[in-house]
Coordinates of C-alpha atoms and ligand atoms in Angstrom, one line a residue:
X1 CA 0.0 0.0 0.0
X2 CA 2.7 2.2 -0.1
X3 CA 2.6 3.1 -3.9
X4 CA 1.0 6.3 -3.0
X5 CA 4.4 7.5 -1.5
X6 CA 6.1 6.5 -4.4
X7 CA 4.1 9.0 -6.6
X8 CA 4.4 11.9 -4.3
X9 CA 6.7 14.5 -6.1
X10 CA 8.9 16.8 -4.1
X11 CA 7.4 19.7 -2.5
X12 CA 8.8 23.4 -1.5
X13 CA 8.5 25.0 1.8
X14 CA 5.7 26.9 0.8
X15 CA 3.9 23.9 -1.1
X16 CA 4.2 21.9 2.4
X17 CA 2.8 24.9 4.0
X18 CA -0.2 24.6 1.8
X19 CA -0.3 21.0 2.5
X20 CA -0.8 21.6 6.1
X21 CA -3.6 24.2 5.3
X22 CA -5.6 21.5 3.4
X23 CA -5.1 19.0 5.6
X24 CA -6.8 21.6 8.6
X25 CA -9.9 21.9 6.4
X26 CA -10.1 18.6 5.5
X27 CA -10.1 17.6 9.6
X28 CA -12.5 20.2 10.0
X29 CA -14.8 18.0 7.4
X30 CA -14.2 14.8 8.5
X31 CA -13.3 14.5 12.2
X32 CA -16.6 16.3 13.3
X33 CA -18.8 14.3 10.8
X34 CA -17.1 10.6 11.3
X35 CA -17.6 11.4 15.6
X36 CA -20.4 12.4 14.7
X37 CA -21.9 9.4 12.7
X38 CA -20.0 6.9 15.0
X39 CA -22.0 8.8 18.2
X40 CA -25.3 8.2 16.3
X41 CA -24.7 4.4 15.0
X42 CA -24.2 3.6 18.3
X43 CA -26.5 5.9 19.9
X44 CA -29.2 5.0 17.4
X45 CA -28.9 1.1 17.6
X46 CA -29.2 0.8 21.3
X47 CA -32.2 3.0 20.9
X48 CA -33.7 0.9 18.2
X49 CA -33.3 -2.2 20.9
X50 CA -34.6 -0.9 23.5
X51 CA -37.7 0.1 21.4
X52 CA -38.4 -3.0 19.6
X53 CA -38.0 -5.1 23.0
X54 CA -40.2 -2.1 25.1
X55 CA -42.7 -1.7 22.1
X56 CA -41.8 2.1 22.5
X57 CA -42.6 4.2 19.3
X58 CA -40.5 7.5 21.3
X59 CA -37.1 5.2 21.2
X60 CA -37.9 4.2 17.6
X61 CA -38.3 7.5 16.9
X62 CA -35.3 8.7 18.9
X63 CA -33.3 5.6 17.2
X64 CA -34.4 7.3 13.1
X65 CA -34.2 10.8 13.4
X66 CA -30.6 10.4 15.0
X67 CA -29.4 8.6 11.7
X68 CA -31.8 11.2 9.5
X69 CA -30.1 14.4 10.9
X70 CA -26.1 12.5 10.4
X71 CA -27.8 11.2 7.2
X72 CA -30.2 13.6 5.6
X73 CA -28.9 12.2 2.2
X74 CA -26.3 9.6 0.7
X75 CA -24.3 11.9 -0.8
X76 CA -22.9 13.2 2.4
X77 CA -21.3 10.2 3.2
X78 CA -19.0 10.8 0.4
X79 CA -18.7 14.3 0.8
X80 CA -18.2 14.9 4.7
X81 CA -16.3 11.1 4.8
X82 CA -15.3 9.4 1.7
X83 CA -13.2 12.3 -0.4
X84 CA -11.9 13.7 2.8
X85 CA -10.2 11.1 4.1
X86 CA -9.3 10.1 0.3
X87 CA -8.0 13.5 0.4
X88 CA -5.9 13.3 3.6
X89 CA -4.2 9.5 2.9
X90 CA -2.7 12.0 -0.5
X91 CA -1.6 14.6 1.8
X92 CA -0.1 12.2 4.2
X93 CA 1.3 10.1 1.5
X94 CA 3.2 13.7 0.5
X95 CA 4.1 14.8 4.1
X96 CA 5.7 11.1 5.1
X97 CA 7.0 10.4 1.7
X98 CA 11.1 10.1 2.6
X99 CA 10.0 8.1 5.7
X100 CA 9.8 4.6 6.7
X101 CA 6.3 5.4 8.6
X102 CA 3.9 3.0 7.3
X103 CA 1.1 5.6 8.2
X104 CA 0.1 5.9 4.8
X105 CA -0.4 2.0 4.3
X106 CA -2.4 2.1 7.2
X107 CA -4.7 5.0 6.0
X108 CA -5.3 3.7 2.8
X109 CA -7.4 0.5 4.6
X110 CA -8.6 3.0 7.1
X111 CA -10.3 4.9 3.7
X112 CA -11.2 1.1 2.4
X113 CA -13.4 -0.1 5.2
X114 CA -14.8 3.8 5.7
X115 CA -16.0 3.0 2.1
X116 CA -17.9 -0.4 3.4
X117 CA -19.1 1.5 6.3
X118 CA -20.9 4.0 4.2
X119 CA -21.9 1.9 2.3
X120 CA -23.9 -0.1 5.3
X121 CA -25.2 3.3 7.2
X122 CA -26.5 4.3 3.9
X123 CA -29.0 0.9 3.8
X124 CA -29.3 1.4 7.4
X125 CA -30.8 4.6 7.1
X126 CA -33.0 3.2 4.0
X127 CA -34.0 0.2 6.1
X128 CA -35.1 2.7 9.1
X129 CA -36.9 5.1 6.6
X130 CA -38.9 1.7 5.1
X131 CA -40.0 0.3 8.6
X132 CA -41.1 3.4 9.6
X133 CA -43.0 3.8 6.4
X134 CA -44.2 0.0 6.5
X135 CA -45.6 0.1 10.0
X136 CA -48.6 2.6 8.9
X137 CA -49.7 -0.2 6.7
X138 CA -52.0 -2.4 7.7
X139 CA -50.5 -5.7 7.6
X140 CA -53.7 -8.1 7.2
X141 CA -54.1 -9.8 4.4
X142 CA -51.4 -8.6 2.8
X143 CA -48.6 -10.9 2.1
X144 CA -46.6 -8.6 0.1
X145 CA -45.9 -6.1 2.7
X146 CA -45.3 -8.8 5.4
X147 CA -42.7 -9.8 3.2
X148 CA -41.3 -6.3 2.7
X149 CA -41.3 -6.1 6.6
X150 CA -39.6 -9.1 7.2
X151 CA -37.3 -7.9 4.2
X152 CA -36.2 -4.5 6.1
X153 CA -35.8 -5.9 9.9
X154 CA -33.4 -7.8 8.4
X155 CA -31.3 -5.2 6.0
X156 CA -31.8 -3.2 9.3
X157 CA -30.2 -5.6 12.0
X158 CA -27.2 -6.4 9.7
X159 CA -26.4 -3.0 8.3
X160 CA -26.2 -1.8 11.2
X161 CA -24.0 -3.4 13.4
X162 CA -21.9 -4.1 10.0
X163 CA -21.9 0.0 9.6
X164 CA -20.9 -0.1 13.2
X165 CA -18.3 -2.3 13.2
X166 CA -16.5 -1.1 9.9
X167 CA -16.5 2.2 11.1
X168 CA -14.4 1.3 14.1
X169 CA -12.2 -0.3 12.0
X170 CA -12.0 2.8 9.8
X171 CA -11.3 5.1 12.8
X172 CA -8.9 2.5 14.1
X173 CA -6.9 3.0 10.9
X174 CA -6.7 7.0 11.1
X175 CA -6.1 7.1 14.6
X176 CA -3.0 4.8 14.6
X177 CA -1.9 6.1 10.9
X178 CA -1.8 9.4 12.3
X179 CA -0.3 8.3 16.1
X180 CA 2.7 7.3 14.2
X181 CA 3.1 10.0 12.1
X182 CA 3.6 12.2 15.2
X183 CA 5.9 9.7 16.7
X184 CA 9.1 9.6 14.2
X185 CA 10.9 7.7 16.9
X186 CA 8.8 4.4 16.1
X187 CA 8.6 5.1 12.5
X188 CA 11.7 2.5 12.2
X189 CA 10.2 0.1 14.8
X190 CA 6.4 0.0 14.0
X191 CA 6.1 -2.4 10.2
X192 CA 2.0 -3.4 10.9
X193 CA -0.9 -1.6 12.4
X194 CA -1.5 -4.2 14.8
X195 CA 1.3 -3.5 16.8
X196 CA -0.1 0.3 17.4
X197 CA -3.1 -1.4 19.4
X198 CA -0.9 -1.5 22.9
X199 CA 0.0 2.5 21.7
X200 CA -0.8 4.2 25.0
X201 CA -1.4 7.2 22.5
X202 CA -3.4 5.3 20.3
X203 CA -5.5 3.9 23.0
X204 CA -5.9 7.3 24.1
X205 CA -6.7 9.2 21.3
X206 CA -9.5 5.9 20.4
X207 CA -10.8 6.4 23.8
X208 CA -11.2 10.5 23.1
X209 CA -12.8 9.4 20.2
X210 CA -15.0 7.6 21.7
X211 CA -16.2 11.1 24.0
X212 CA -16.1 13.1 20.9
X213 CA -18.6 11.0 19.3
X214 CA -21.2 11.1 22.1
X215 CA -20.9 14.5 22.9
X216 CA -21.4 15.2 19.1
X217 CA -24.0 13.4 18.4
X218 CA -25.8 14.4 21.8
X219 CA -25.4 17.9 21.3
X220 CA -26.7 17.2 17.2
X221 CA -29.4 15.8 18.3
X222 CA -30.7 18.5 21.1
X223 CA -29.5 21.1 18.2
X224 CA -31.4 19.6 15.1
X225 CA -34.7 18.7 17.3
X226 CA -35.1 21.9 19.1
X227 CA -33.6 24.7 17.2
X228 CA -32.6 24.0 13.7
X229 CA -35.0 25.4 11.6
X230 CA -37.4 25.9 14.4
X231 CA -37.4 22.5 15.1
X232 CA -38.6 18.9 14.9
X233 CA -41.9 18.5 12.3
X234 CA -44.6 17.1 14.1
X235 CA -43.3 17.3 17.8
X236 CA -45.1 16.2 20.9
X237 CA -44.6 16.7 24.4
X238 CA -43.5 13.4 25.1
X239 CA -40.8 13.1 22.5
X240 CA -39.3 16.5 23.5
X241 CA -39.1 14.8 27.0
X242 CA -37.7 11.7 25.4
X243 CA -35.1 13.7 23.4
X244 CA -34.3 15.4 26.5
X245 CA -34.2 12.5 28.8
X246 CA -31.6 10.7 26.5
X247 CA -29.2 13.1 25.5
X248 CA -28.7 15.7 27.9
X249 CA -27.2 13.7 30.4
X250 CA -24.8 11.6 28.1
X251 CA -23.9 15.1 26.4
X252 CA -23.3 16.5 29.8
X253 CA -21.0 13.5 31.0
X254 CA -18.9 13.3 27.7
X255 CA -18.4 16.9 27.6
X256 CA -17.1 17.0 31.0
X257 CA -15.0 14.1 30.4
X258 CA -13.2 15.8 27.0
X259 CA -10.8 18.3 28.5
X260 CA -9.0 15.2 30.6
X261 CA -8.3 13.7 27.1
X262 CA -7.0 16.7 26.2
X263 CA -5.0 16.8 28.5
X264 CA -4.0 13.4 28.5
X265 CA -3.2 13.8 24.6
X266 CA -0.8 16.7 25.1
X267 CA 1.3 14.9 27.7
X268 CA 1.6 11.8 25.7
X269 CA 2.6 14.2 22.6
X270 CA 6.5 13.5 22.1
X271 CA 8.9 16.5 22.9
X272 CA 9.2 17.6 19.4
X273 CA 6.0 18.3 18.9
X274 CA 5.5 20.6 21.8
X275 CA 5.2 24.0 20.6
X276 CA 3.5 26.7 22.0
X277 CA 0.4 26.3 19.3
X278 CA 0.2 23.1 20.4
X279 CA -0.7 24.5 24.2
X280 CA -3.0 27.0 22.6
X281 CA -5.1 25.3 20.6
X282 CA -5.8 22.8 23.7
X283 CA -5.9 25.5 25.6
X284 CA -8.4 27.2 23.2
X285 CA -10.1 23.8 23.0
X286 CA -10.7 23.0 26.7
X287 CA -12.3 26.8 27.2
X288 CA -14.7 26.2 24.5
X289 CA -16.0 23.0 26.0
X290 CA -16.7 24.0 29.3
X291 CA -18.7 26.8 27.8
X292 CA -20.7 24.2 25.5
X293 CA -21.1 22.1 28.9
X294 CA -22.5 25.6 30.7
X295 CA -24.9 25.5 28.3
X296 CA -25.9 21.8 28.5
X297 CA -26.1 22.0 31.9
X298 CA -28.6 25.3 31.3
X299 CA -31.0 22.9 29.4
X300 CA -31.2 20.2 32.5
X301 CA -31.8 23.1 34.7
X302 CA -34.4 25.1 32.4
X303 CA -34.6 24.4 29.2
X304 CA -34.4 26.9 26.4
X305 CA -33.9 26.1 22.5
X306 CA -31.6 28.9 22.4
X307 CA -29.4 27.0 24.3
X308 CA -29.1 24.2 22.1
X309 CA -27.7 26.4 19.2
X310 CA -25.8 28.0 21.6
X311 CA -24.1 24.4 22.6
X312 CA -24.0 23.3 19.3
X313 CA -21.9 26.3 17.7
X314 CA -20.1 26.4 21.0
X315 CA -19.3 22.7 20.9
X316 CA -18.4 23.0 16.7
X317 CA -15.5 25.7 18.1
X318 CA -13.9 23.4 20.3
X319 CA -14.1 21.1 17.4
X320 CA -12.3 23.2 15.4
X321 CA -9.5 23.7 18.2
X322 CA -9.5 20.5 18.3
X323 CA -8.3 19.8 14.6
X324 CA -5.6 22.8 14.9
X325 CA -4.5 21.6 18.0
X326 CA -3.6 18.2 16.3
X327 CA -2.1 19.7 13.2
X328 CA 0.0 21.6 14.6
X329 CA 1.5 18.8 16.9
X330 CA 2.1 17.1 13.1
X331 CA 3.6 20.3 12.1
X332 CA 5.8 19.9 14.9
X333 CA 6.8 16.3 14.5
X334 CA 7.4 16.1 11.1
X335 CA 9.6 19.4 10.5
X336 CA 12.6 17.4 10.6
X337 CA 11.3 15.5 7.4
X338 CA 9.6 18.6 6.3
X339 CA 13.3 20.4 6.1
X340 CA 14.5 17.2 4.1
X341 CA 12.0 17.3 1.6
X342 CA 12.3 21.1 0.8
X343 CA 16.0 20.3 0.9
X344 CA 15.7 17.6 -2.1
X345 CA 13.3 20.2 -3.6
X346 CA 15.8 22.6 -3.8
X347 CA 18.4 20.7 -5.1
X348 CA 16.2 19.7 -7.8
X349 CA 15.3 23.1 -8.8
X350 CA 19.1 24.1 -8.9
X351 CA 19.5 20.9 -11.0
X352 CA 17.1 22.0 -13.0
X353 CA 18.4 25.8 -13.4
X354 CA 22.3 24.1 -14.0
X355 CA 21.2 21.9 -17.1
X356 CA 19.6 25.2 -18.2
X357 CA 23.0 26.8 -17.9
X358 CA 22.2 29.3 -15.0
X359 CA 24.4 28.7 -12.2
X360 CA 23.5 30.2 -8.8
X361 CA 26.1 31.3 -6.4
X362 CA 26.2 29.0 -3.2
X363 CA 28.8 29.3 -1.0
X364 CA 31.3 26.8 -0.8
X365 CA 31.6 24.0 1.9
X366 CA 35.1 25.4 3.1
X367 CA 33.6 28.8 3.2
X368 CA 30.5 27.8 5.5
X369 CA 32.9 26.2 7.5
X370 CA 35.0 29.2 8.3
X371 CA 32.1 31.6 8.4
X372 CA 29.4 29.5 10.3
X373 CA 31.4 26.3 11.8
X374 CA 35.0 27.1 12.6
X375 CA 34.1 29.2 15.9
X376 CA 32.9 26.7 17.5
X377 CA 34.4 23.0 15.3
X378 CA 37.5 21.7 14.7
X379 CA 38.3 18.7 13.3
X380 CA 40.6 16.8 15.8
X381 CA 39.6 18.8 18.5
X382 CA 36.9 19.5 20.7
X383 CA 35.9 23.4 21.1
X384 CA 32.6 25.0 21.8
X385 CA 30.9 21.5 20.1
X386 CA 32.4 18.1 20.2
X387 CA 35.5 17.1 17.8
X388 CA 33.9 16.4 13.8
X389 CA 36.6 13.1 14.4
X390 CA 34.1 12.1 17.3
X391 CA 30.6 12.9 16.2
X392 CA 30.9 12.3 12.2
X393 CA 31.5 8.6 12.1
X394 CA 27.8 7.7 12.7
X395 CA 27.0 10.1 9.8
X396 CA 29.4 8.0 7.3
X397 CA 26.8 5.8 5.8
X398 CA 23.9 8.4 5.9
X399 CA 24.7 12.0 4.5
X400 CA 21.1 13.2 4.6
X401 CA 21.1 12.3 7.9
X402 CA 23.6 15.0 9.0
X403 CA 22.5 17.4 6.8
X404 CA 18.9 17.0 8.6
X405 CA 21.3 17.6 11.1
X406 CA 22.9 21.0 10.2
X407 CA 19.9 22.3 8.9
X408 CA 17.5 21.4 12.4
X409 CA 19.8 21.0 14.9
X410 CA 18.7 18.6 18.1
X411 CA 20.2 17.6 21.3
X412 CA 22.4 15.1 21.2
X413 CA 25.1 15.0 24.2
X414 CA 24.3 15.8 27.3
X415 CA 28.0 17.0 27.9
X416 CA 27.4 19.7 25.3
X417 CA 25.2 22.9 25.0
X418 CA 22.4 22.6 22.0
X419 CA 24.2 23.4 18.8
X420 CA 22.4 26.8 17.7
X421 CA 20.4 26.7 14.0
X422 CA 23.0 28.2 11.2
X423 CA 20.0 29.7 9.4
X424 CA 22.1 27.7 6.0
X425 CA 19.7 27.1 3.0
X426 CA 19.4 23.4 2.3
X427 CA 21.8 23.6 -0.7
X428 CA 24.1 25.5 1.8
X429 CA 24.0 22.5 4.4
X430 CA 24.3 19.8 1.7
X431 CA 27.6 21.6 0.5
X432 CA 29.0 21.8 4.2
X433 CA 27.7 18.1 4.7
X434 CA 30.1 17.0 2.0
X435 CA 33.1 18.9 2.8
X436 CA 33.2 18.4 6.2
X437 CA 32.6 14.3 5.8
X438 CA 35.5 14.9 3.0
X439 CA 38.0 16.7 5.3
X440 CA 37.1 14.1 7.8
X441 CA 37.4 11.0 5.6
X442 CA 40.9 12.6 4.5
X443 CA 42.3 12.9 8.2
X444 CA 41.1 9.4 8.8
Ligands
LIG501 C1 27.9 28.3 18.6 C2 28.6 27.1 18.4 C3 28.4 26.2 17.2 C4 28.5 26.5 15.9 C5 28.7 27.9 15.3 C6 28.3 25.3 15.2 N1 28.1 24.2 16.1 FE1 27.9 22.3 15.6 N2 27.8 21.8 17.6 C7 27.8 22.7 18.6 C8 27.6 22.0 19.9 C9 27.6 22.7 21.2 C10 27.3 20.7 19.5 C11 27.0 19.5 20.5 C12 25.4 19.5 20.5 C13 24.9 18.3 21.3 O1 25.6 17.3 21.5 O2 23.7 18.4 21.6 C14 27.5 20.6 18.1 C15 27.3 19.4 17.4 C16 27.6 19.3 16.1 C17 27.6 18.0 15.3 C18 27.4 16.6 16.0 C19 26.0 16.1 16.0 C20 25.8 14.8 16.6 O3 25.0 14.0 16.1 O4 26.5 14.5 17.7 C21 27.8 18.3 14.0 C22 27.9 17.3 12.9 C23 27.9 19.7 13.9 N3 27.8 20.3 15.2 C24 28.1 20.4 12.7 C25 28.2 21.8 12.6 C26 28.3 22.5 11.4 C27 28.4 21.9 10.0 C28 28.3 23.8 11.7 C29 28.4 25.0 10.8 C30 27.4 25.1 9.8 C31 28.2 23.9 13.1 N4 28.1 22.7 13.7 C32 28.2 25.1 13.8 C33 28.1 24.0 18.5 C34 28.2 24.7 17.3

């Protein structure tokens, strides 16, 4: 499954930039709408249940309009799920593409099974909409729509749970794809998705998923039945209490129980990926959700449809802080890869200019070296930084290794101060790479 990173064509700083600007609007498609249908599979199948086995037309009610307001037509499954996560597996198969992280592999099943699922909550939905319409007909002596009946409890049952299950599958795959892309240290280790289920990061992020998807569809459900477009067609007192009954409290718990995911998620984030964004957005994110849950907790206490829009924009802003929040940790993680990439880009555009016969004027390696390195390198000695005879043998085999290096300097020896960023241009580093290994090889 890795042919997709084998198309990928270099990309420029600024082009990876873009990249990261798609992939925020693409999260902001697909991450509400998949928590959100997840929350109301779930949501609506245990409601169906308990309806059939209670003979309560409010549950069955409860258990269709949950999948109507997710689903109001097929064509969203492709559009909120399908083509988004199509479009993210491209944009992670660019961002990873010089990597060993299988992440890519992974997301292309993930956008597989999502496929089957859709494909099952879109005959769910149709086998919902049928009994509904079915039970207003009078069944006596009428074979025909016994058989129809019969027909559509059983499209229902299976589609369901097989909608259900595929899904988890789906959201298994994006969660761990994406876990190891923000983890570079197991991108060497990790070769099969399996091994990402004892991820203490995966677990957690499956488990904030999990929370998402209730308080999403909770909040949906008090939103689109009380205030969207004035309401529910055809309400009655009963199944505004019903409504109420069910999802106010399992909004209110999930919404309370988000910000310690958060929180969770940040502190399992590897160093790298800790920037000061990173902080905000959660930051950003946590403050938007205690506001939603304010309002939540306004409904149990006297309730007002106002606050159910109210909740349900709130609760689509800590969404959204959500999403930027986890880009950003990506950002963070994959700059090192990032800088390689524009790096090869680089050199391929100079390539490109030399064979047109336009040279551009790069420094030297020897020059770099006494401008940039010489204060604080030599090459049998140590100085400021260690001695190039002691640090470059574990560079010998890999030379895009140390020009990550150069270009993105990390700590390394605890002995030593961190090495300060040159500022070089890629071609600049590249150039220094090879003279000092050179020198070095040449003093051996
Ligand atoms: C201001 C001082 C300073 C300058 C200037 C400097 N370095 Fe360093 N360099 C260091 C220090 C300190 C370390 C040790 C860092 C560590 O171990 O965390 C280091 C480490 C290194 C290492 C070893 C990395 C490793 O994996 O152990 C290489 C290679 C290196 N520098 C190359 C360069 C090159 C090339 C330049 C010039 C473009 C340069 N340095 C400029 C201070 C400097």
């Amino acid at each position: 499954m890795d042919f997709l990173k084998q198309i990928a064509l270099p990309q420029s700083e600024a082009q990876i930039g873009v990249l990261y600007f798609v992939l925020n609007v693409i999260d902001i498609l697909l991450l509400p709408f998949l928590s959100y249908l997840f929350g109301a599979l779930v949501v609506s199948l245990y409601h169906h249940r308990k309806g059939r086995l209670q003979n309560d037309p409010l549950a069955l009610r409860y258990a269709k309009e949950m999948i109507d307001h997710i689903i109001p037509n097929k064509s969203i499954l492709l559009l909120f799920g399908v083509v988004p996560f199509m479009a993210m597996t491209f944009a992670y198969a660019q961002l990873l593409q010089d990597t060993a992280a299988i992440s890519v592999g992974i997301l292309t099943w993930g956008l597989l099974l999502l496929a089957a699922a859709a494909a099952f909550a879109s005959s769910y939905k149709t086998a919902l909409t049928f009994t509904d319409m079915l039970s207003a007909v009078p069944a006596k002596d009428n074979d025909q729509v016994e058989q129809y009946k019969e027909q559509m409890r059983e499209t229902r049952r299976t589609s369901g749970k097989y909608a259900l299950l595929f899904l988890i599958a789906a959201v298994y795959c994006l969660i761990a794809g994406r876990s190891l892309a923000v983890h570079p240290n197991q991108w060497d280790s990790v070769s099969n998705a399996v091994q990402l289920l004892l991820s203490l990061d995966v677990l957690s992020k499956s488990v904030q998923f999990v929370v998402l998807s209730f308080a999403m569809s909770s909040i949906g459900m008090l939103f689109f039945t009380f205030s969207w477009q004035g309401g529910t067609a055809h309400m009655t007192k009963e199944y505004a209490e019903y409504v109420k009954g069910a999802a106010l409290p399992v909004g209110l718990v999930s919404l309370l129980l988000l910000p310690l995911f958060t929180v969770l998620s940040v502190v399992l984030l590897p160093v790298a990926s800790l920037t000061a964004t990173v902080f905000f957005f959660a930051f950003l994110m946590i403050l938007f959700v205690f506001l939603a849950s304010h309002s939540v907790y306004g409904m149990i206490k006297d309730f007002k449809a106002s606050y159910a829009a109210k909740a349900f924009y709130l609760f689509t802003l800590a969404v959204i802080a959500l999403v930027l929040h986890g880009t950003s940790a990506l950002a963070g993680a994959t700059k090192t890869s990032s800088a390689v990439l524009a790096h090869r880009y680089v050199l391929h555009h100079e390539q490109l200019l030399a064979s047109m016969g336009i040279n551009l004027a790069v420094l030297t390696g020897e020059e770099i070296f006494t401008a940039k390195c010489s204060a604080c390198h030599e090459f049998g000695a140590k100085k400021v930084g260690p001695a190039y005879k002691d640090v470059l043998p574990k560079y010998e085999s890999d030379r895009t290794r140390l020009v990550t290096f150069v270009l993105n300097p990390m700590k390394v020896d605890p002995a030593y101060p961190p090495m300060p960023n040159q500022g070089l241009k890629p071609a600049e580093a590249d150039s220094i790479a090879a003279y000092i290994m050179t020198m070095y090889k040449q003093q051996k």
